[in-house]
PDB file of C-alpha atoms in Angstrom:
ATOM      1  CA  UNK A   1     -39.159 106.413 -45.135  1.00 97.00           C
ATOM      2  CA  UNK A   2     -38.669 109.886 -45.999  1.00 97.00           C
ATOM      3  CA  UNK A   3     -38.716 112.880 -42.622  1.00 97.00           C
ATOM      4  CA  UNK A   4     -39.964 115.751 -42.732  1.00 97.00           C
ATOM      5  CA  UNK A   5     -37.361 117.923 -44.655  1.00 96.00           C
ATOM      6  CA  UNK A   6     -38.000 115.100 -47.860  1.00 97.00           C
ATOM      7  CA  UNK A   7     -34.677 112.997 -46.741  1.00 97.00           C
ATOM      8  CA  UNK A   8     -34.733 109.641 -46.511  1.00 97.00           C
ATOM      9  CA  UNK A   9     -34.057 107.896 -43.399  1.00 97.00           C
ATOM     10  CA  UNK A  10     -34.173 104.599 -41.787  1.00 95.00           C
ATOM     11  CA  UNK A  11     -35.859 103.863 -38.424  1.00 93.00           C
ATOM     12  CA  UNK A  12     -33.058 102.150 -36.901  1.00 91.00           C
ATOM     13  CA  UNK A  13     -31.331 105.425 -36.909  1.00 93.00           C
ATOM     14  CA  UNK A  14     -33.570 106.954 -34.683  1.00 94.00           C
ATOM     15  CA  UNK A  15     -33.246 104.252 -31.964  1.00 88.00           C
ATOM     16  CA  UNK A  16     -29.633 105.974 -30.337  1.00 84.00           C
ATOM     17  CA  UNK A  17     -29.252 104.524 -26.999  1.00 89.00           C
ATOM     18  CA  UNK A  18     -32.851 105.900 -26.239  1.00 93.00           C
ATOM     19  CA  UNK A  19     -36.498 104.641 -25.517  1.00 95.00           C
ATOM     20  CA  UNK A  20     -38.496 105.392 -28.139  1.00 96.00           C
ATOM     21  CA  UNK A  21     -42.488 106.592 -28.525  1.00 97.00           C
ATOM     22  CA  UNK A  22     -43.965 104.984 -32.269  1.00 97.00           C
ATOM     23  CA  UNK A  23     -47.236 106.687 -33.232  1.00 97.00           C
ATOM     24  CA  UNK A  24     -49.017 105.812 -36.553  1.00 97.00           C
ATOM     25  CA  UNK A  25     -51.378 108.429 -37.616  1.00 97.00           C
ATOM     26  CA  UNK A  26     -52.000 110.652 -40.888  1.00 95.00           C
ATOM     27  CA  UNK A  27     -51.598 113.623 -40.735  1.00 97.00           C
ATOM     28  CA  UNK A  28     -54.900 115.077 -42.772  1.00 94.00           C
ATOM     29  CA  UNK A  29     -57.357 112.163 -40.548  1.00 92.00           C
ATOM     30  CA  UNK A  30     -60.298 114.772 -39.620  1.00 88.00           C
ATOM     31  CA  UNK A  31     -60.495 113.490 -36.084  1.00 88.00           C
ATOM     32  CA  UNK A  32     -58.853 110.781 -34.154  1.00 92.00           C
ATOM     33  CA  UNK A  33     -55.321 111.417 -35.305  1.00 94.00           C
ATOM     34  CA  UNK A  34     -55.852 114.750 -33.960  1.00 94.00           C
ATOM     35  CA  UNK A  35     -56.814 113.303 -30.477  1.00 94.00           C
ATOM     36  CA  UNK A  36     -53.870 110.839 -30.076  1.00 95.00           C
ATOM     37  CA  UNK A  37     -51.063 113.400 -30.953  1.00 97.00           C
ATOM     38  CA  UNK A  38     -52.630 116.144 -28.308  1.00 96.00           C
ATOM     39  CA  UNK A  39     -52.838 113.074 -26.173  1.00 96.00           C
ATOM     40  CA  UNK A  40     -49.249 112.463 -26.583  1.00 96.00           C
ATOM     41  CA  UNK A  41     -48.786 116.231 -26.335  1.00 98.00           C
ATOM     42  CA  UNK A  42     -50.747 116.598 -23.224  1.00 97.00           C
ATOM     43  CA  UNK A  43     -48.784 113.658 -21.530  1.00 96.00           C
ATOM     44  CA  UNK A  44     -45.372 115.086 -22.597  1.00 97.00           C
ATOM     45  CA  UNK A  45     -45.786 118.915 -21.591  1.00 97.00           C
ATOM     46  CA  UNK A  46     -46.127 117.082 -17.969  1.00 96.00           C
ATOM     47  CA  UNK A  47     -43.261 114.559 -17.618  1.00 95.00           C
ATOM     48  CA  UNK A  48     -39.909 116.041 -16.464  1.00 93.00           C
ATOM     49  CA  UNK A  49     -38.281 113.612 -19.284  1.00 95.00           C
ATOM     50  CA  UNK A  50     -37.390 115.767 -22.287  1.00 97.00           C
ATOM     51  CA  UNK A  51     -38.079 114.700 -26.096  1.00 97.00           C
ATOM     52  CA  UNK A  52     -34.553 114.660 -27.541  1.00 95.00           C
ATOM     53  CA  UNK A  53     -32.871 114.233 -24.619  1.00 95.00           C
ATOM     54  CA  UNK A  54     -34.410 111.097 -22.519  1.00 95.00           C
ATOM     55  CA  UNK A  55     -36.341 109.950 -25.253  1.00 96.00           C
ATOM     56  CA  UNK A  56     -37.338 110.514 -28.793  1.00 97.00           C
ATOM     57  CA  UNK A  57     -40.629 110.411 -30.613  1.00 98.00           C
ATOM     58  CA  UNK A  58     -41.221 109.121 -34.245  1.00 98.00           C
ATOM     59  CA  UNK A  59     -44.370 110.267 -35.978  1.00 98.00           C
ATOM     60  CA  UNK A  60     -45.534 108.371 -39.341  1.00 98.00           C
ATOM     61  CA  UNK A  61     -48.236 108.307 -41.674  1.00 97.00           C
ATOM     62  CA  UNK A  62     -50.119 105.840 -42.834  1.00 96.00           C
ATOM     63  CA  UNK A  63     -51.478 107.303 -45.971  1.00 96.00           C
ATOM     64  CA  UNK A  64     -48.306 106.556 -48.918  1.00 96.00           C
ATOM     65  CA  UNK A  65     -50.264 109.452 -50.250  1.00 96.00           C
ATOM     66  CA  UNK A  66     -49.240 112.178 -47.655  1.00 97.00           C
ATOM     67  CA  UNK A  67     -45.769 114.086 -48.602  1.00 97.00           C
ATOM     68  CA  UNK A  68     -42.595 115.566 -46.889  1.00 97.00           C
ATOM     69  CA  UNK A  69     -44.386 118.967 -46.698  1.00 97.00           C
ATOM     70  CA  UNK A  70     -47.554 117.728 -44.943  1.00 97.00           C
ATOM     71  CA  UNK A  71     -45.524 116.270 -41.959  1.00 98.00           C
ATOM     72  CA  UNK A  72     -43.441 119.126 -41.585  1.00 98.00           C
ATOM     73  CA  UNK A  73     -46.181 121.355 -41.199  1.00 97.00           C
ATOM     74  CA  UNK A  74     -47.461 119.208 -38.593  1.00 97.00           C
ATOM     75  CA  UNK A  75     -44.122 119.077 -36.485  1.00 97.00           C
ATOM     76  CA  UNK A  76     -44.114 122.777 -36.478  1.00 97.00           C
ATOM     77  CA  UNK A  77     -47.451 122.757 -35.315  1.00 97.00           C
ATOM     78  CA  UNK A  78     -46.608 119.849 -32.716  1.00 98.00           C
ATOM     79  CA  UNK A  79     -42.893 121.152 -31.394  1.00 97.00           C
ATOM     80  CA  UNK A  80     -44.226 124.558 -30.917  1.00 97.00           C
ATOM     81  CA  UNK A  81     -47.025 123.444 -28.988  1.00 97.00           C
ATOM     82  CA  UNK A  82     -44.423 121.270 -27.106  1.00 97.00           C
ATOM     83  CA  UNK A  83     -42.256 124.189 -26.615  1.00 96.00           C
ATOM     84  CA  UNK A  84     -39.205 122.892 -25.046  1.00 95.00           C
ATOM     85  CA  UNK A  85     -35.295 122.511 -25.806  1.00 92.00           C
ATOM     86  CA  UNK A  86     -34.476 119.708 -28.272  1.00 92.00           C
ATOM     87  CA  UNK A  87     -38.457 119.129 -29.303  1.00 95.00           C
ATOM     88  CA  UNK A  88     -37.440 119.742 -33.127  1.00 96.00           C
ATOM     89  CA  UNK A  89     -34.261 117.570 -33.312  1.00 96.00           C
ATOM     90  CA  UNK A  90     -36.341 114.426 -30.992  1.00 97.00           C
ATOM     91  CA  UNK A  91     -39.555 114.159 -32.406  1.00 98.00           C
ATOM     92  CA  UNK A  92     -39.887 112.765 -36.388  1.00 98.00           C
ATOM     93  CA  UNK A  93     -42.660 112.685 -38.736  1.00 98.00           C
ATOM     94  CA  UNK A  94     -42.309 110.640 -41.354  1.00 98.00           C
ATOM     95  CA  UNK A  95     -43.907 109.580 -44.847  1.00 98.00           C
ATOM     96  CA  UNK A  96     -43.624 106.393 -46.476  1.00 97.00           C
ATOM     97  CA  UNK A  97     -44.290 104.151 -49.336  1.00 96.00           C
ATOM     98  CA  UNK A  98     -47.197 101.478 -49.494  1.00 95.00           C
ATOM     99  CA  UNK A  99     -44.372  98.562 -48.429  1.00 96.00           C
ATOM    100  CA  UNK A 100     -42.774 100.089 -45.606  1.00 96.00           C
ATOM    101  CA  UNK A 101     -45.996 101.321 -44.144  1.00 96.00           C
ATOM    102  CA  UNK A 102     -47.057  97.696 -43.862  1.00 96.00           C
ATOM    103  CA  UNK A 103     -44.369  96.207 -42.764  1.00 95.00           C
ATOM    104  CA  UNK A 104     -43.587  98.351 -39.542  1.00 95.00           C
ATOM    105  CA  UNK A 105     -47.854  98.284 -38.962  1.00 94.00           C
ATOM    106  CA  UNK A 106     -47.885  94.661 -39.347  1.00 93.00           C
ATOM    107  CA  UNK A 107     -44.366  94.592 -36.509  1.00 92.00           C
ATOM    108  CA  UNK A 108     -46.388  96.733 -34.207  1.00 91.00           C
ATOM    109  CA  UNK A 109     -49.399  95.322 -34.683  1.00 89.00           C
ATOM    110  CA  UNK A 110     -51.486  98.332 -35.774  1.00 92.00           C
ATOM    111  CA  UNK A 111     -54.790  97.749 -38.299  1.00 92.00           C
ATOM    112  CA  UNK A 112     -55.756 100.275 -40.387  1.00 91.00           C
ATOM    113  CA  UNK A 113     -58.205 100.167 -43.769  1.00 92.00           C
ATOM    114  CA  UNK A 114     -59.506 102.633 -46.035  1.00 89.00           C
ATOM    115  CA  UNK A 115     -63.040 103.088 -46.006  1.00 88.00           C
ATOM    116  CA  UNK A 116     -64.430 103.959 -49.303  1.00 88.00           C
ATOM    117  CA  UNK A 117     -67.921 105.435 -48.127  1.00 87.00           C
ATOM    118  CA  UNK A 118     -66.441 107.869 -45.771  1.00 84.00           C
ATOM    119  CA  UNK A 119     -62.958 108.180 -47.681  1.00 86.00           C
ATOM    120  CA  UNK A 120     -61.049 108.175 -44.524  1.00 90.00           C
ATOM    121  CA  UNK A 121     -58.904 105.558 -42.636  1.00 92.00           C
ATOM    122  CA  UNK A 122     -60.818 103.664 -40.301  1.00 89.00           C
ATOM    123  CA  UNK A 123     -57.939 102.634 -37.977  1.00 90.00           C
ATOM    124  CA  UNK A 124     -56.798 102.046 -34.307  1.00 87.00           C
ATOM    125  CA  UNK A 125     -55.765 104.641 -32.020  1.00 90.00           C
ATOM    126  CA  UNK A 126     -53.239 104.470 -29.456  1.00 91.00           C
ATOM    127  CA  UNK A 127     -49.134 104.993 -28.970  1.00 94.00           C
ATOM    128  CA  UNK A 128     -46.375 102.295 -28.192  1.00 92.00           C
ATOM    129  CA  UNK A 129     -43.032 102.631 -26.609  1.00 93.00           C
ATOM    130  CA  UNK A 130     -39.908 100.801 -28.181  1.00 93.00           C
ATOM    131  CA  UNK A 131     -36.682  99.886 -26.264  1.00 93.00           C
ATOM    132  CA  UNK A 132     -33.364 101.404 -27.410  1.00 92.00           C
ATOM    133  CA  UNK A 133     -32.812  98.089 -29.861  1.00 91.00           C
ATOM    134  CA  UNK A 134     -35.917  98.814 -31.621  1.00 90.00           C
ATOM    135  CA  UNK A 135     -38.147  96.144 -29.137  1.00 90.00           C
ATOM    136  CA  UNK A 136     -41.786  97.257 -29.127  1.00 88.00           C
ATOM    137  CA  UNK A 137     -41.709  97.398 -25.092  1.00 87.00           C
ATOM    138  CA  UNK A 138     -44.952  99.057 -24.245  1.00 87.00           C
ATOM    139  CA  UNK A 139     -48.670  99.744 -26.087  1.00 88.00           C
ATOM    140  CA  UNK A 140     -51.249 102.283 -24.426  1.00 90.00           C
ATOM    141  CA  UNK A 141     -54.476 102.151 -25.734  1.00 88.00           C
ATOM    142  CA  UNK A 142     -56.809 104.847 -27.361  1.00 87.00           C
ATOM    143  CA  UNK A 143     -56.328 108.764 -26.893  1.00 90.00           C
ATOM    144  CA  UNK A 144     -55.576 109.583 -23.146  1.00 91.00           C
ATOM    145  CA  UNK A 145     -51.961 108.761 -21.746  1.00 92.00           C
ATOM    146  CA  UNK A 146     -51.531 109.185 -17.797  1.00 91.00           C
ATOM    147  CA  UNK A 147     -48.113 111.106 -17.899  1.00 92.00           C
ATOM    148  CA  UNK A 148     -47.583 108.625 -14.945  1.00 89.00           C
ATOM    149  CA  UNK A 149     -47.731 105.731 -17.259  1.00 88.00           C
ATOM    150  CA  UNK A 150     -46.184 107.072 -20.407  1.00 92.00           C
ATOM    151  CA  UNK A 151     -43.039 108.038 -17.238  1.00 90.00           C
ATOM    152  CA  UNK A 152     -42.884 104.208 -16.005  1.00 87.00           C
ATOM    153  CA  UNK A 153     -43.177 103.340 -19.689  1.00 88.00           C
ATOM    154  CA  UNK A 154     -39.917 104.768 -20.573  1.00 92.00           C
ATOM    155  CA  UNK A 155     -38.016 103.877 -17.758  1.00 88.00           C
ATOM    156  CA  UNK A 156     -39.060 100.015 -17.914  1.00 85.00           C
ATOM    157  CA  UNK A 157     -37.630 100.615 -21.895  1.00 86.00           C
ATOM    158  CA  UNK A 158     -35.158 102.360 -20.898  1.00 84.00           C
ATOM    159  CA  UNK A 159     -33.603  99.383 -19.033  1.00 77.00           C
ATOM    160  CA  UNK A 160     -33.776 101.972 -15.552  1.00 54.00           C
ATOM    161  CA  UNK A 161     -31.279 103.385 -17.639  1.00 55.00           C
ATOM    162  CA  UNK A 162     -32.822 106.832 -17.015  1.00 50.00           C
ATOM    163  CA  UNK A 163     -34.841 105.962 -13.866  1.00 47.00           C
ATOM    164  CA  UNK A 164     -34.936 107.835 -10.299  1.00 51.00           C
ATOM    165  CA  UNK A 165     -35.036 106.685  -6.899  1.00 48.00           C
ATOM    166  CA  UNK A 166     -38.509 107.799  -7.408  1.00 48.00           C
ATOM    167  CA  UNK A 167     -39.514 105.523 -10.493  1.00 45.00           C
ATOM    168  CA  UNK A 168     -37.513 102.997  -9.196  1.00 50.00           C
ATOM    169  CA  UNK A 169     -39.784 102.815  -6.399  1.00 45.00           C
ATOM    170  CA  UNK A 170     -43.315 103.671  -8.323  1.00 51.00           C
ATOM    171  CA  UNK A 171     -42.136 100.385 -10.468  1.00 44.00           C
ATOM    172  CA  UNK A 172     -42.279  98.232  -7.300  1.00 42.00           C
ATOM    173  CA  UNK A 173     -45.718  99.451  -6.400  1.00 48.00           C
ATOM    174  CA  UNK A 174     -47.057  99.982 -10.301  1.00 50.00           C
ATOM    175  CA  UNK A 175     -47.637  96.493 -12.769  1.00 53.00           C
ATOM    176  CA  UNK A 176     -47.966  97.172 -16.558  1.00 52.00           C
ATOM    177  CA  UNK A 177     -51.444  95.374 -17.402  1.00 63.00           C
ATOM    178  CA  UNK A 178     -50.857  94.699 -21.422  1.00 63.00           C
ATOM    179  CA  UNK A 179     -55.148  93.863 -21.514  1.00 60.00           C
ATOM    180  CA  UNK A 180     -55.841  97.653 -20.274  1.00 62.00           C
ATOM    181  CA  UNK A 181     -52.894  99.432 -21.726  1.00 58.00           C
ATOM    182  CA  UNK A 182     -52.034 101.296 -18.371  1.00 61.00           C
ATOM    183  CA  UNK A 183     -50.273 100.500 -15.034  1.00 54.00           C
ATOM    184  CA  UNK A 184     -52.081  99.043 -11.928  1.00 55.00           C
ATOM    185  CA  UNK A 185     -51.096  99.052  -8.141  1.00 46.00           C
ATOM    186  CA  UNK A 186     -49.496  96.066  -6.806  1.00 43.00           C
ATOM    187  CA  UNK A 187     -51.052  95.647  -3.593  1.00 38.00           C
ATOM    188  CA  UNK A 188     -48.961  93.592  -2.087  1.00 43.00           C
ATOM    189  CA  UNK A 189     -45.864  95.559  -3.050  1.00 46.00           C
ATOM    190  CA  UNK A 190     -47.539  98.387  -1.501  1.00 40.00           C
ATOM    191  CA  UNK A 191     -47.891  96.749   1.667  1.00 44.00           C
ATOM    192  CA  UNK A 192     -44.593  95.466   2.323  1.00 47.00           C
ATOM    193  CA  UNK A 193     -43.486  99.108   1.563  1.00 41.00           C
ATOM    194  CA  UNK A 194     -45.983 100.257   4.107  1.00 43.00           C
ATOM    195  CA  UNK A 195     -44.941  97.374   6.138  1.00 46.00           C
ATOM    196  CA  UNK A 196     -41.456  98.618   6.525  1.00 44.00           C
ATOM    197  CA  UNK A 197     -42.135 102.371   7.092  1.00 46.00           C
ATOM    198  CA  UNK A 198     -44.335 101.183   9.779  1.00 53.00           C
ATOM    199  CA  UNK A 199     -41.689  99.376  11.636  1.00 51.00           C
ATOM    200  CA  UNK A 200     -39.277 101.953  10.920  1.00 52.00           C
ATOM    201  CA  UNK A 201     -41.516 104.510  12.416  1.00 55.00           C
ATOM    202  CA  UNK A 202     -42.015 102.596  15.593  1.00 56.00           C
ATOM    203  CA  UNK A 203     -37.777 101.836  15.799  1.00 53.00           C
ATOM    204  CA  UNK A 204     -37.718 105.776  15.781  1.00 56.00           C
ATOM    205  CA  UNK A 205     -40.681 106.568  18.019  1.00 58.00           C
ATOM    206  CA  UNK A 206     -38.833 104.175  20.642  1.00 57.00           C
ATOM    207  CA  UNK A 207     -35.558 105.686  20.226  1.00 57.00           C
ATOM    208  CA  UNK A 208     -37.296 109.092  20.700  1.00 62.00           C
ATOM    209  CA  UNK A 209     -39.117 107.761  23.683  1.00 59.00           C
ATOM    210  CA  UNK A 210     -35.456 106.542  24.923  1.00 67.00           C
ATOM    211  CA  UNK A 211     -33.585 109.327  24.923  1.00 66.00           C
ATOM    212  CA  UNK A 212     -36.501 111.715  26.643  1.00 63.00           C
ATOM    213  CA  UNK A 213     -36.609 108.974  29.116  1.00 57.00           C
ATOM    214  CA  UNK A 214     -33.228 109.470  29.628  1.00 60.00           C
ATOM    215  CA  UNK A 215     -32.670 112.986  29.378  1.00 60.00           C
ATOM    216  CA  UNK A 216     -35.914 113.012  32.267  1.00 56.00           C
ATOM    217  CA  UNK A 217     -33.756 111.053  34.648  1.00 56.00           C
ATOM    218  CA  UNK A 218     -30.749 113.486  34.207  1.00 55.00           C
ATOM    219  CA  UNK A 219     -32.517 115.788  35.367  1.00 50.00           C
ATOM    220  CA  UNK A 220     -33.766 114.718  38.075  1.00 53.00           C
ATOM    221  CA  UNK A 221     -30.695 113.605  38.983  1.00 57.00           C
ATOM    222  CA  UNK A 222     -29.212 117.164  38.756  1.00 54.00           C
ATOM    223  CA  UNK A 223     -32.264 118.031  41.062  1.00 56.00           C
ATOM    224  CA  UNK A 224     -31.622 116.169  43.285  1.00 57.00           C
ATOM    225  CA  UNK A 225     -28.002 117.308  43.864  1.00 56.00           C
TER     226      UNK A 225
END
């Protein structure tokens, strides 16, 4: 593949210790292209997980037609919308030959044809998360990503490697569903949390209750004297 500066790179070099979101799009697709990168967009501007730092993003085209210069000027347009530290130097676009193009579509699974009446790419939409070895970990479906998911996403890739107490904790109660694309509640998990803060709230309500009870009697005692 080439990037976006014309230089030829590999994808294994982007895969450096961190998850990693895979888009396939082209960059001059009239429509639906369009939708899934502000999708991504969208979801990223609201994660606290920073492109280039937790994670990186690699952008590539489809169309073997579509050069160097046509992906840069869509990272400019893409990193400035972004607008954080470290958006330029984490998130690729690349170009690529007719070979290499099918062989990482046919690893991820992605479809894509040209249509000859409407001379445009009649293709799927939708983004997929890779572990740090290159493992396709994670696929979300169409055009809207729940920054919630695309979070969970990462951190299951990421091994918990850049996890939270907090996502630690959404994982119990969340279950990646690989038919819809997006996380669901565990109910059960839910309930054995609420289970516990229910019997931890009681354990402190009687303590409470304790110590007024005693604190009552000392002062009656003291009364009393």
């Amino acid at each position: 593949f080439k990037d976006e500066q014309g230089r030829d790179v590999r994808l294994g070099q982007f895969f450096n210790g961190k998850p990693v979101v895979l888009s396939l799009v082209y960059y001059q697709c009239p429509m639906l292209c369009n939708q899934v990168m502000n999708g991504m967009l969208g979801s990223f501007r609201q994660i606290s997980f920073n492109v280039g730092e937790q994670f990186e993003v690699v952008t590539v085209s489809f169309d073997s037609h579509e050069t160097p210069a046509l992906a840069a000027a869509k990272k400019q347009t893409y990193v400035a919308g972004y607008n954080r530290a470290n958006g330029a130097a984490g998130w690729h676009f690349l170009t690529g030959d007719d070979a290499n193009i099918k062989r990482l579509a046919d690893a991820v699974g992605f479809r894509y044809t040209w249509d000859e009446q409407t001379k445009q790419f009649a293709h799927a939409s939708g983004i997929m998360i890779a572990t740090p070895e290159g493992k396709l970990s994670r696929y979300f479906y169409g055009i809207d990503y729940p920054p919630k998911d695309l979070r969970l996403g990462l951190v299951e890739a990421s091994a918990n490697k850049i996890a939270t107490p907090v996502d630690a904790l959404m994982l119990y109660c969340y279950h990646y569903d690989p038919s819809t694309g997006k996380y669901g509640v565990v109910v059960m998990n839910v309930m054995r949390i609420a289970g516990v803060i229910t019997i931890i709230s009681i354990v402190g309500l009687l303590f409470l209750l304790r110590r007024i009870g005693k604190r009552n009697r000392l002062v009656a005692s003291e009364a009393r004297s």
